Short mmCIF file of C-alpha atoms in Angstrom, two decimals:
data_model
loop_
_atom_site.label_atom_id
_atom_site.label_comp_id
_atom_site.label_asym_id
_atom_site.label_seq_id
_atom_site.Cartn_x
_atom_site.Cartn_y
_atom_site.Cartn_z
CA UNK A 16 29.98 -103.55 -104.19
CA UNK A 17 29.77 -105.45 -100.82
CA UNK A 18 28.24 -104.85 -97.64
CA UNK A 19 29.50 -103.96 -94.24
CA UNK A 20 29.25 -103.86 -90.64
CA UNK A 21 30.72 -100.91 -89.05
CA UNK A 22 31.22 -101.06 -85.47
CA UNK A 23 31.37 -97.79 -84.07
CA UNK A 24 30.77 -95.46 -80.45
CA UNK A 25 29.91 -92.10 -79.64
CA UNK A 26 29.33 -89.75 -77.10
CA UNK A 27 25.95 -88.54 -77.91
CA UNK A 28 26.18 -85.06 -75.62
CA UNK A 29 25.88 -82.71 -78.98
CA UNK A 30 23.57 -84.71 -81.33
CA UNK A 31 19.62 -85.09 -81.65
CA UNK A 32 20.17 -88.51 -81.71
CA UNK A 33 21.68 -91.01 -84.03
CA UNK A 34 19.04 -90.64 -86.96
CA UNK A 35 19.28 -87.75 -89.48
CA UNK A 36 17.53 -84.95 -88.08
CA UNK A 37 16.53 -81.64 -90.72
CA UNK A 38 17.41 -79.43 -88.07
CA UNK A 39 19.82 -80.57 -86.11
CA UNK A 40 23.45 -82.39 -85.97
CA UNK A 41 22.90 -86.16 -85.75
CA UNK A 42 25.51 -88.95 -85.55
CA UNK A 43 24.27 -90.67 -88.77
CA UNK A 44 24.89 -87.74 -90.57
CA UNK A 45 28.49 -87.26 -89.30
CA UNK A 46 29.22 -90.95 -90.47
CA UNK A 47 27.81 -90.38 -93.67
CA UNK A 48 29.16 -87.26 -94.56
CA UNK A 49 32.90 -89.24 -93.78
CA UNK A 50 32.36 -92.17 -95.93
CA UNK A 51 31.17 -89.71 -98.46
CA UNK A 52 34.76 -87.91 -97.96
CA UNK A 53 36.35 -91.10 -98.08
CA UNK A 54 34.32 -92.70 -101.28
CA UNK A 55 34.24 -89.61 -103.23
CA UNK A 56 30.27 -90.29 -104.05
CA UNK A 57 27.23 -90.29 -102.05
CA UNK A 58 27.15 -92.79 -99.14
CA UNK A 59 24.47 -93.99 -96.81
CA UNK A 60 24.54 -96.26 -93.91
CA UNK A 61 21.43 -97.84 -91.88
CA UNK A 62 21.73 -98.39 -87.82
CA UNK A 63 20.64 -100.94 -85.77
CA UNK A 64 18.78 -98.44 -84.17
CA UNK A 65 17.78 -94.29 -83.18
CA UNK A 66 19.33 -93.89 -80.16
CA UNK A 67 17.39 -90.11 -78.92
CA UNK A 68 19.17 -87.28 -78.27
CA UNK A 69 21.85 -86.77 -75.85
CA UNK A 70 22.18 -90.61 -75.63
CA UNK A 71 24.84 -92.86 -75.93
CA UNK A 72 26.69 -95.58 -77.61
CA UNK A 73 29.53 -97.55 -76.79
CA UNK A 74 28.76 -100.09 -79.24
CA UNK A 75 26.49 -99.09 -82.43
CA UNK A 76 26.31 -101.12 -85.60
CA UNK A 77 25.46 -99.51 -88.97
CA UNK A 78 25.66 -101.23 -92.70
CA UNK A 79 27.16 -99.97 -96.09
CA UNK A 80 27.71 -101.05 -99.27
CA UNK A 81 31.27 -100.40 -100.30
CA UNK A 82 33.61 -101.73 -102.91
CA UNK A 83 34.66 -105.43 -102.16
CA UNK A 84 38.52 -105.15 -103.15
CA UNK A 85 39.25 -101.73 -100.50
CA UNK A 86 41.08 -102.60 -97.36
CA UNK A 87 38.80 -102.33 -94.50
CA UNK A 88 41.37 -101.77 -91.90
CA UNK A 89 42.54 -98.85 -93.65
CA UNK A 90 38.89 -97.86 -93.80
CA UNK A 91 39.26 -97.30 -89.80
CA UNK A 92 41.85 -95.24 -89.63
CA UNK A 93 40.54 -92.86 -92.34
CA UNK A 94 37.36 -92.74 -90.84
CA UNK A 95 38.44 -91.72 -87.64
CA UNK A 96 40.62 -89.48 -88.97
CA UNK A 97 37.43 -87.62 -90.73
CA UNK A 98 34.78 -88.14 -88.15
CA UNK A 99 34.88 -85.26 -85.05
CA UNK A 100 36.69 -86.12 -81.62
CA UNK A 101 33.36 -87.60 -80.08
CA UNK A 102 32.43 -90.65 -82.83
CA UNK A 103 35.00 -93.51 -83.01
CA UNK A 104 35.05 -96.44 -85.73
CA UNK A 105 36.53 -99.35 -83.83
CA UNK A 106 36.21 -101.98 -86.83
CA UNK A 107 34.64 -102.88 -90.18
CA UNK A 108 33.47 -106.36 -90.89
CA UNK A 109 32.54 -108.39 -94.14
CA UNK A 110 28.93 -109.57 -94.03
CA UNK A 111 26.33 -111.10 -96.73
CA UNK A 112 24.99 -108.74 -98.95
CA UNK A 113 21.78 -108.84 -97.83
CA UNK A 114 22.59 -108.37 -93.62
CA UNK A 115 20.64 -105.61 -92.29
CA UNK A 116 21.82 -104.01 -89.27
CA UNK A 117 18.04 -103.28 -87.85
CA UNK A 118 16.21 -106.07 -89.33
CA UNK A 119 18.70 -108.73 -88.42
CA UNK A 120 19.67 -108.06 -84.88
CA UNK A 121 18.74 -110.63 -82.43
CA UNK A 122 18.96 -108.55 -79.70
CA UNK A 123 20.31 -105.09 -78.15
CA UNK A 124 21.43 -104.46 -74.68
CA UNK A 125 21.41 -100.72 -72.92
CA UNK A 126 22.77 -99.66 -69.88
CA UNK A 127 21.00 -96.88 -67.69
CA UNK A 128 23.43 -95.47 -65.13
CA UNK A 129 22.35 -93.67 -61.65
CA UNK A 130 24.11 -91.43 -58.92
CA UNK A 131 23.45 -90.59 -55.86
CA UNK A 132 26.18 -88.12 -55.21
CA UNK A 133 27.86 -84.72 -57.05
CA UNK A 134 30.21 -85.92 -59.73
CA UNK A 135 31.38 -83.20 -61.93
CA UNK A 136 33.33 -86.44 -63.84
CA UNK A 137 29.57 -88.11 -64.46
CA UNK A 138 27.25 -85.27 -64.82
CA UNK A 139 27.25 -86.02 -68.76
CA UNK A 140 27.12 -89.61 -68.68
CA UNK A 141 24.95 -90.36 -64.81
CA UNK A 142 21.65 -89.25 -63.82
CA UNK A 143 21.98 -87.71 -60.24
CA UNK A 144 19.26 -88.67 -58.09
CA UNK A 145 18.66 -87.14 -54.73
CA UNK A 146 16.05 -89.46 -52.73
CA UNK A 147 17.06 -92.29 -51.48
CA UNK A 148 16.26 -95.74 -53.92
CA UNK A 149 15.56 -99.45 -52.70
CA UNK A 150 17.28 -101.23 -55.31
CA UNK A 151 16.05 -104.10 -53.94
CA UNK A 152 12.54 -103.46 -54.65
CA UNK A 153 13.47 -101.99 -58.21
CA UNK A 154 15.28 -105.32 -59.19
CA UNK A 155 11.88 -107.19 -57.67
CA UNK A 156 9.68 -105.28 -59.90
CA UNK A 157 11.88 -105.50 -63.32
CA UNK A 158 11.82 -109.04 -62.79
CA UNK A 159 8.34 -108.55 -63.36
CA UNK A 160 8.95 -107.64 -66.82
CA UNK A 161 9.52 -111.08 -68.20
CA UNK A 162 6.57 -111.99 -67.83
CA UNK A 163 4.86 -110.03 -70.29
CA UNK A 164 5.86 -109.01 -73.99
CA UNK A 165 3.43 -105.97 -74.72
CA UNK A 166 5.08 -103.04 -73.81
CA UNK A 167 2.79 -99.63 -74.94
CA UNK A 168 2.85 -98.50 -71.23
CA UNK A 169 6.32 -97.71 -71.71
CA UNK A 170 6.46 -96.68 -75.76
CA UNK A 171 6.42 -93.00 -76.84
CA UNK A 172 3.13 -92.43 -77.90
CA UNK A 173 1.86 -91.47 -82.23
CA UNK A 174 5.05 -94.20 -83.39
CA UNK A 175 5.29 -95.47 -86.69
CA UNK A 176 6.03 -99.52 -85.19
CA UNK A 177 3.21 -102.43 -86.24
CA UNK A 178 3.59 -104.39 -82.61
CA UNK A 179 4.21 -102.96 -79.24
CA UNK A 180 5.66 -106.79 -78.53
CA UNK A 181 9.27 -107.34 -77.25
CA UNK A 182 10.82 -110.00 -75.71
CA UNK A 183 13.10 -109.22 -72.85
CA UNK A 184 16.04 -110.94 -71.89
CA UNK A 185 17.93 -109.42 -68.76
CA UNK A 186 16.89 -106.23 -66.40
CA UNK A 187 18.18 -106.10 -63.45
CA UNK A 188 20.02 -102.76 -61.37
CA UNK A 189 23.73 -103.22 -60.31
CA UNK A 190 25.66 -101.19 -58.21
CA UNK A 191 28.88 -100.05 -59.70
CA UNK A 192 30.61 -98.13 -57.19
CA UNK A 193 29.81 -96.55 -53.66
CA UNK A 194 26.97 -93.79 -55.17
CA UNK A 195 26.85 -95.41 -58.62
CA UNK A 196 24.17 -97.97 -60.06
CA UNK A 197 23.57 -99.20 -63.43
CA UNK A 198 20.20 -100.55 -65.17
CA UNK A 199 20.95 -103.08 -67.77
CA UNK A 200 18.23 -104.41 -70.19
CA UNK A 201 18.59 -106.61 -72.74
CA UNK A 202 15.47 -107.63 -75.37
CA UNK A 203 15.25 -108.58 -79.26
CA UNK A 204 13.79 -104.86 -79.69
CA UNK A 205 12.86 -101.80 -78.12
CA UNK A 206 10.16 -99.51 -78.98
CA UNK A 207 10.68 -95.61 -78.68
CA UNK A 208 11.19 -94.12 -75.30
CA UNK A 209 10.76 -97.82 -73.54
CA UNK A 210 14.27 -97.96 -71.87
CA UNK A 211 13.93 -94.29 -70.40
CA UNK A 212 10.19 -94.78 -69.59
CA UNK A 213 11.06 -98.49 -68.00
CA UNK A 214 13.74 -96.61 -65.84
CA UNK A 215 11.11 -93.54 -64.67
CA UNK A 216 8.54 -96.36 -63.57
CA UNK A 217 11.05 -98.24 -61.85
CA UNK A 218 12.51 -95.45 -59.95
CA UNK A 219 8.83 -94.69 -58.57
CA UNK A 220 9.02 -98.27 -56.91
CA UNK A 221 12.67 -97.44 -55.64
CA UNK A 222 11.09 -94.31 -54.08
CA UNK A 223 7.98 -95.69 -52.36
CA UNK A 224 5.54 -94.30 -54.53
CA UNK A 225 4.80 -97.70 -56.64
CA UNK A 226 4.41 -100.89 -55.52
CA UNK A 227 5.54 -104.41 -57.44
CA UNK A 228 1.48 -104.68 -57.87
CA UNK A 229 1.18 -101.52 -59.31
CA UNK A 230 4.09 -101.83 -61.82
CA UNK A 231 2.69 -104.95 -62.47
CA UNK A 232 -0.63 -102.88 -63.29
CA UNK A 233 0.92 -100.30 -65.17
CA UNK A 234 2.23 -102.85 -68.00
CA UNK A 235 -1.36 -104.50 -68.35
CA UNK A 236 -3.09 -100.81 -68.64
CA UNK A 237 -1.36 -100.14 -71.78
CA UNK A 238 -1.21 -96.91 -71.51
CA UNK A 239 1.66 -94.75 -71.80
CA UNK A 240 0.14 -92.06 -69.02
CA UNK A 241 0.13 -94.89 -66.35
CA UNK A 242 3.56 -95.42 -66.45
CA UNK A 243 5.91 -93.19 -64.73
CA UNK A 244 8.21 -89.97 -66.57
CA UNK A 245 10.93 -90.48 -68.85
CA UNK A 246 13.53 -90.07 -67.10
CA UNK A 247 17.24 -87.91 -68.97
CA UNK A 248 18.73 -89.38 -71.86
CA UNK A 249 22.14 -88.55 -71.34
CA UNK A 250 22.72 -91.31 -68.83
CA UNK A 251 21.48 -94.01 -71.18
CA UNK A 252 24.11 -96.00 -73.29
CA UNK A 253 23.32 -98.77 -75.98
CA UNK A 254 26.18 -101.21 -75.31
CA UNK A 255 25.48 -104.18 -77.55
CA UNK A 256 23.96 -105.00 -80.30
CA UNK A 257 23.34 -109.30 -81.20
CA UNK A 258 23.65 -111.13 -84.87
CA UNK A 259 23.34 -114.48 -86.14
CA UNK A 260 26.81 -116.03 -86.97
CA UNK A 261 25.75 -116.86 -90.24
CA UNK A 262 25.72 -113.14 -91.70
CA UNK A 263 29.51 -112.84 -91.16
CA UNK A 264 31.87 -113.97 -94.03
CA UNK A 265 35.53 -115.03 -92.95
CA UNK A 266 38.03 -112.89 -92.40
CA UNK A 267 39.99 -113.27 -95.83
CA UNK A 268 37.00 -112.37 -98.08
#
């Protein structure tokens, strides 16, 4: 046996999320229940992290152990082949036996996308807004979140997690087209909720109601009730997911 990255999307508009969920459809599940198909036996796979339901992935990394000699392009194919319309395999990569897709990632990156206008085409994948946002001021306060690393304002509350602590990389709003803006964060972890909640506090500066000071307060209560309401999940995406080099054997292994 050998273990494996599999690089993989969805569109998470019918699942509770990406972990297994006792009642409800989840996209681990669905992946599991095709390499099953595919392996004849039991098969498991481990993410590199629960994404909540109704959101996203465009990129989403999960590990298996499968037998070393089987042709992992082939892999793809089948895979897709078994998997429903709305989760895609895009590759399958050789790593060291002991990579972990959670426990070695050096970073993820998620993308929270805004409109300001009716779009049939986006109402899945955008959250409509109707008051006018300063972006300006939004950007201003996120840059306020490097300068801290404990994060409980902004995690979902009774969690199983040993540290609130996360180092972020890169937040900062975009604008994408003429009614459409996108969030994108980048840190070494995220704790439940945090993107969504980060988002919801932000947009409360955007509308007037919070100023840089008091986001600034918010993270130093640490207190989830300070901060401001989750906002939907189905316009969040994760969109990248970091490793070190060293966990991926060459090609012809």
């Amino acid at each position: 046996m050998a273990r494996y990255f599999i690089y993989l999307g969805y569109d998470g508009t019918n699942y509770h999320g990406w972990q297994i969920q006792p009642n409800g459809a989840s996209v681990q599940e669905e992946l599991q229940k095709a390499l099953s198909t595919l392996m004849r036996r039991p098969m498991e796979v481990v993410g590199a992290g629960r994404t909540d339901a109704g959101v996203h992935a465009s990129l989403m990394i999960a590990h298996t152990d499968i037998v070393a000699s089987a042709d992992a392009t082939i892999w793809v194919d089948k895979l897709n082949r078994l998997l429903p319309p709305d989760i895609a395999v895009y590759r399958i990569r050789r790593v060291t036996d002991d990579a972990h897709a959670r426990f070695d990632a050096t970073y993820r990156k998620y993308q929270y996308h805004i409109t300001t206008s009716k779009n049939p085409f986006l109402r899945h994948y955008a959250w409509r807004v109707f008051q006018p946002l300063d972006f300006e001021r939004m950007n201003e306060a996120a840059s306020v979140l490097f300068e801290y690393t404990d994060f409980t304002s902004f995690s979902k509350l009774h969690t199983d997690v040993k540290t609130n602590n996360c180092r972020i990389m890169h937040a900062r709003w975009e604008q994408t087209g003429v009614d459409e803006w996108v969030f994108t964060i980048q840190a070494d972890r995220f704790l439940r909720n945090m993107v969504r909640a980060v988002v919801g506090t932000l947009v409360e500066v955007g509308r007037g109601k919070l100023t840089i000071e008091g986001f600034r307060r918010v993270i130093e209560a640490k207190d989830r009730c300070s901060a401001g309401t989750s906002v939907p999940g189905h316009a969040l995406f994760l969109v990248d997911v970091g490793y070190p080099e060293r966990l991926f054997l060459p090609v012809s292994d």
